[in-house]
C-alpha positions as semicolon CSV with decimal commas, in nm:
position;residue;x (nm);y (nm);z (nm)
1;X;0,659;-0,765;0,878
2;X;0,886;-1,065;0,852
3;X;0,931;-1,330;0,544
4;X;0,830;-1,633;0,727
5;X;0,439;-1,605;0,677
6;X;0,270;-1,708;0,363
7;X;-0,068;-1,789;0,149
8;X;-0,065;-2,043;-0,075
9;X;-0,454;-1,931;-0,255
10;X;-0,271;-1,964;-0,574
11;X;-0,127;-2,288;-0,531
12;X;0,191;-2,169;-0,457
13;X;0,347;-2,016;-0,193
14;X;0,465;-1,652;-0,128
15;X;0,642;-1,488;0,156
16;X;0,504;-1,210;0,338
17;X;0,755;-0,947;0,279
18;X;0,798;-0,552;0,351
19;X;0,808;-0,387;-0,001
20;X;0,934;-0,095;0,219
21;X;1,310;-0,171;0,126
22;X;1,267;-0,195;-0,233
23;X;1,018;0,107;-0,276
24;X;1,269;0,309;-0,087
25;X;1,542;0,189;-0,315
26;X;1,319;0,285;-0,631
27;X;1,250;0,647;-0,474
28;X;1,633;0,714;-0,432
29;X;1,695;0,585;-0,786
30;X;1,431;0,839;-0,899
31;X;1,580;1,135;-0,707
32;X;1,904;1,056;-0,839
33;X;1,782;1,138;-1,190
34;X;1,938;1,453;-1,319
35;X;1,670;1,651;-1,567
36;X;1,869;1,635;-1,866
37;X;1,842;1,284;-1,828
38;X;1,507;1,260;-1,891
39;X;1,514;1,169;-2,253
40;X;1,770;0,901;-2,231
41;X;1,698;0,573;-2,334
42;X;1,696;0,262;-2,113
43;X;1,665;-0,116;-2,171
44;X;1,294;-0,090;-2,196
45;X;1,275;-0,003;-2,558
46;X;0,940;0,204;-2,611
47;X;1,055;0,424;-2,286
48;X;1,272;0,665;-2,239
49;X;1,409;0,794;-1,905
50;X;1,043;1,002;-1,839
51;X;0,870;0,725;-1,950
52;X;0,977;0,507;-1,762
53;X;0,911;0,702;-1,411
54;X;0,603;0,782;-1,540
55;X;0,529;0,398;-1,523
56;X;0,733;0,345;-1,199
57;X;0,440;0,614;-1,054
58;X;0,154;0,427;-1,244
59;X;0,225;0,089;-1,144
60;X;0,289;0,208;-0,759
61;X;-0,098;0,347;-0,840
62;X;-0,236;0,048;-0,903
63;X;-0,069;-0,171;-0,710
64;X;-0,119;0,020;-0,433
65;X;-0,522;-0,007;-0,519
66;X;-0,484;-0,324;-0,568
67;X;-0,367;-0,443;-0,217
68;X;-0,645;-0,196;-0,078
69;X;-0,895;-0,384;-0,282
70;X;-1,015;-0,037;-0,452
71;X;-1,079;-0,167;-0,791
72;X;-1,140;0,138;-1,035
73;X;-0,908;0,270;-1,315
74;X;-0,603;0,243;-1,168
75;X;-0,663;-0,126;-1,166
76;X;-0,856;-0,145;-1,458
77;X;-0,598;0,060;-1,710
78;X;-0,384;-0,248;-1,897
79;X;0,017;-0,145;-1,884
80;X;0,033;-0,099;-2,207
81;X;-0,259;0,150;-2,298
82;X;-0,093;0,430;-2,383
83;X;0,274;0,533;-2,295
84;X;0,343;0,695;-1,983
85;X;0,453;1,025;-1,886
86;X;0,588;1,211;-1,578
87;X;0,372;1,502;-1,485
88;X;0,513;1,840;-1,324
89;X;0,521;1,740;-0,974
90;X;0,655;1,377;-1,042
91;X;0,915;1,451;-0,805
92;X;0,704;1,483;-0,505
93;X;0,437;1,237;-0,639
94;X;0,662;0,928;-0,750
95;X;0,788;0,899;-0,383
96;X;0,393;0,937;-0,219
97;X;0,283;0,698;-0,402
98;X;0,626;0,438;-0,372
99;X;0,545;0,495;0,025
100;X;0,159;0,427;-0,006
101;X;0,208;0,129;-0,209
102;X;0,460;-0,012;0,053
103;X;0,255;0,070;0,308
104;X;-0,037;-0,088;0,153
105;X;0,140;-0,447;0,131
106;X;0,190;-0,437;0,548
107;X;-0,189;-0,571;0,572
108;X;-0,134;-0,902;0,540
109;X;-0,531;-0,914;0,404
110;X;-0,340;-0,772;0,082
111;X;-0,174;-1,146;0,034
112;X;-0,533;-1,276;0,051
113;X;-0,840;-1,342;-0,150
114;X;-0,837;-1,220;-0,556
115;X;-0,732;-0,854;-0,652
116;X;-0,710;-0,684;-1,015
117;X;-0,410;-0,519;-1,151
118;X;-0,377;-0,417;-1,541
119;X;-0,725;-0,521;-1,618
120;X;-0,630;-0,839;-1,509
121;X;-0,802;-1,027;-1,158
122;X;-0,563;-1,210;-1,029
123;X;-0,506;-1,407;-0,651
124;X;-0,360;-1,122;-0,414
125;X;-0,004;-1,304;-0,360
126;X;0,007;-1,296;-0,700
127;X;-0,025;-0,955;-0,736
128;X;0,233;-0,878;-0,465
129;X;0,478;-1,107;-0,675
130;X;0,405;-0,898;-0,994
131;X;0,433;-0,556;-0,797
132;X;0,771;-0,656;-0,663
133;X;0,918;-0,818;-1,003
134;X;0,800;-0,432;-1,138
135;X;0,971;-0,287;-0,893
136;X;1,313;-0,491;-0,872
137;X;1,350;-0,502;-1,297
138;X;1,247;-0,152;-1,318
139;X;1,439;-0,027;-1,063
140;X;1,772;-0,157;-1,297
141;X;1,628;-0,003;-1,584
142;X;1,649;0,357;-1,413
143;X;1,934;0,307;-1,247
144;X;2,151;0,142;-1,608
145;X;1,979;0,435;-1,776
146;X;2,099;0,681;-1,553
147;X;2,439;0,548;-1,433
148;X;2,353;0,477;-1,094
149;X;2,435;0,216;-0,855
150;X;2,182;-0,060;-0,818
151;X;2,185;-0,283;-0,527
152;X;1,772;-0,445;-0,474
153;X;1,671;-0,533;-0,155
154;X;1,770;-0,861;-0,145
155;X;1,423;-1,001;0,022
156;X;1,230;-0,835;-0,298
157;X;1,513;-0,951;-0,544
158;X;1,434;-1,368;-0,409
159;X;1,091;-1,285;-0,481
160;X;1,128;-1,154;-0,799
161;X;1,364;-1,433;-0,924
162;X;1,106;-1,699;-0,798
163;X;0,839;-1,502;-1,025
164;X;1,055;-1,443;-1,353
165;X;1,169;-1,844;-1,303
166;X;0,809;-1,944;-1,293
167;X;0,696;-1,707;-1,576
168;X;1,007;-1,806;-1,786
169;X;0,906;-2,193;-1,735
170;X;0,526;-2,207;-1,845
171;X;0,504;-2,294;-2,208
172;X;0,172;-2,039;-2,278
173;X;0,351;-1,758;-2,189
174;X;0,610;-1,673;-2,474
175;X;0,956;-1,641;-2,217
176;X;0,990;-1,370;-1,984
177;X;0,776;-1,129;-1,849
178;X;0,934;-0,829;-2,055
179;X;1,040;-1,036;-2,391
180;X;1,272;-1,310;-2,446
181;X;1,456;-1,469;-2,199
182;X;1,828;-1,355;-2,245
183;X;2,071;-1,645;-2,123
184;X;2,279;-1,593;-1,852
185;X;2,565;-1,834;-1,695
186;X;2,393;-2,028;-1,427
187;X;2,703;-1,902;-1,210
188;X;2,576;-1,503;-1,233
189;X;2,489;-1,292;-0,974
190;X;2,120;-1,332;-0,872
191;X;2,014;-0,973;-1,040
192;X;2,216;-1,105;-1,334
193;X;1,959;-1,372;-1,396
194;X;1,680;-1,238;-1,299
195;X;1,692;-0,993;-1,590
196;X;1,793;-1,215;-1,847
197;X;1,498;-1,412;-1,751
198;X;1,246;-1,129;-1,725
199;X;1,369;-1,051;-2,072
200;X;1,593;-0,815;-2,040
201;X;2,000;-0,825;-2,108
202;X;2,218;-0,787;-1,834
203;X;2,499;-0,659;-1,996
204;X;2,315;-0,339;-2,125
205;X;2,460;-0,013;-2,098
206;X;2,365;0,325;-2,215
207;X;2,610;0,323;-2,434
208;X;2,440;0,078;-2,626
209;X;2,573;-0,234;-2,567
């Protein structure tokens, strides 16, 4: 699957990408999490370290669904319902499900025609932009939480600082996509400002900075 295709149902326009990189970037991140981690906190503030993987799996659920078409409760369940949780076999299921959701995304009928994620319908490209944004900004939260090295796929991390940039920029929406935008010098790294405009701050650290 290359990045030069794209749909513009939305009335904008969204390259066709592999989510294959970034998924498999997410999965290592998750493998690299020690157990006593697990209660840690990260930059998201109502999550801690199982929290957050138990999201990482339920948003590769839905998304997944989502670019199959299979609207049900997966699709249906809004993010913030109830906190998630990792289960005993998260392990084993958190990398399925990363795979299927990757895998998923290939059919380029995905990028087409109107999809629901969170309770929300939404144009498929749109959806695809959302999953990916997930998938880059959570994929620093595990890895700053855990002390792990975080480089995104760099495909996935143009696609998710096209989406936060857009979200940032429409007046109805309150800043970014996870809180307030966080300023960061126009000269940062991509990543850099792509968090501080998702709403998150960059210069985080477990620590507590």
């Amino acid at each position: 699957m290359t990045g030069t295709d794209t749909h513009t149902d939305s009335g904008t326009s969204t390259a066709i990408i592999d989510l294959g990189p970034q998924t498999r970037i997410a999965a290592r991140l998750a493998a690299g999490v020690r157990d006593e981690q697990l209660g840690d906190r990260t930059p998201c503030p109502a999550y801690a370290v199982r929290n957050l993987l138990g999201h990482l799996t339920g948003l590769a659920a839905a998304f997944r669904d989502a670019a199959r078409k299979e609207l049900g409760p997966t699709t249906d369940t809004p993010p913030d319902s109830a906190v998630p949780d990792i289960g005993p076999g998260w392990r084993e299921e958190l990398p399925r499900v990363l795979d299927e959701l990757a895998e998923a995304w290939r059919d380029p009928a995905a990028w087409t025609g109107m999809t629901r994620a969170g309770g929300v319908d939404l144009p498929g490209e749109v959806a695809a932009a959302v999953a990916i944004d997930e998938l880059v900004v959570h994929g620093w939260d595990l890895a700053r939480a855990t002390g792990q090295e975080y480089v995104p796929d760099p495909a996935a991390l143009q696609v998710c600082h096209a989406f936060v940039v857009e979200v940032a920029a429409d007046p109805s929406g309150g800043g970014g996509i996870f809180g307030p935008v966080v300023p960061v010098p126009p000269e940062a790294p991509l990543l850099d400002r792509a968090i501080g405009l998702s709403g998150r701050d960059p210069g985080w650290t477990r620590e507590g900075a």
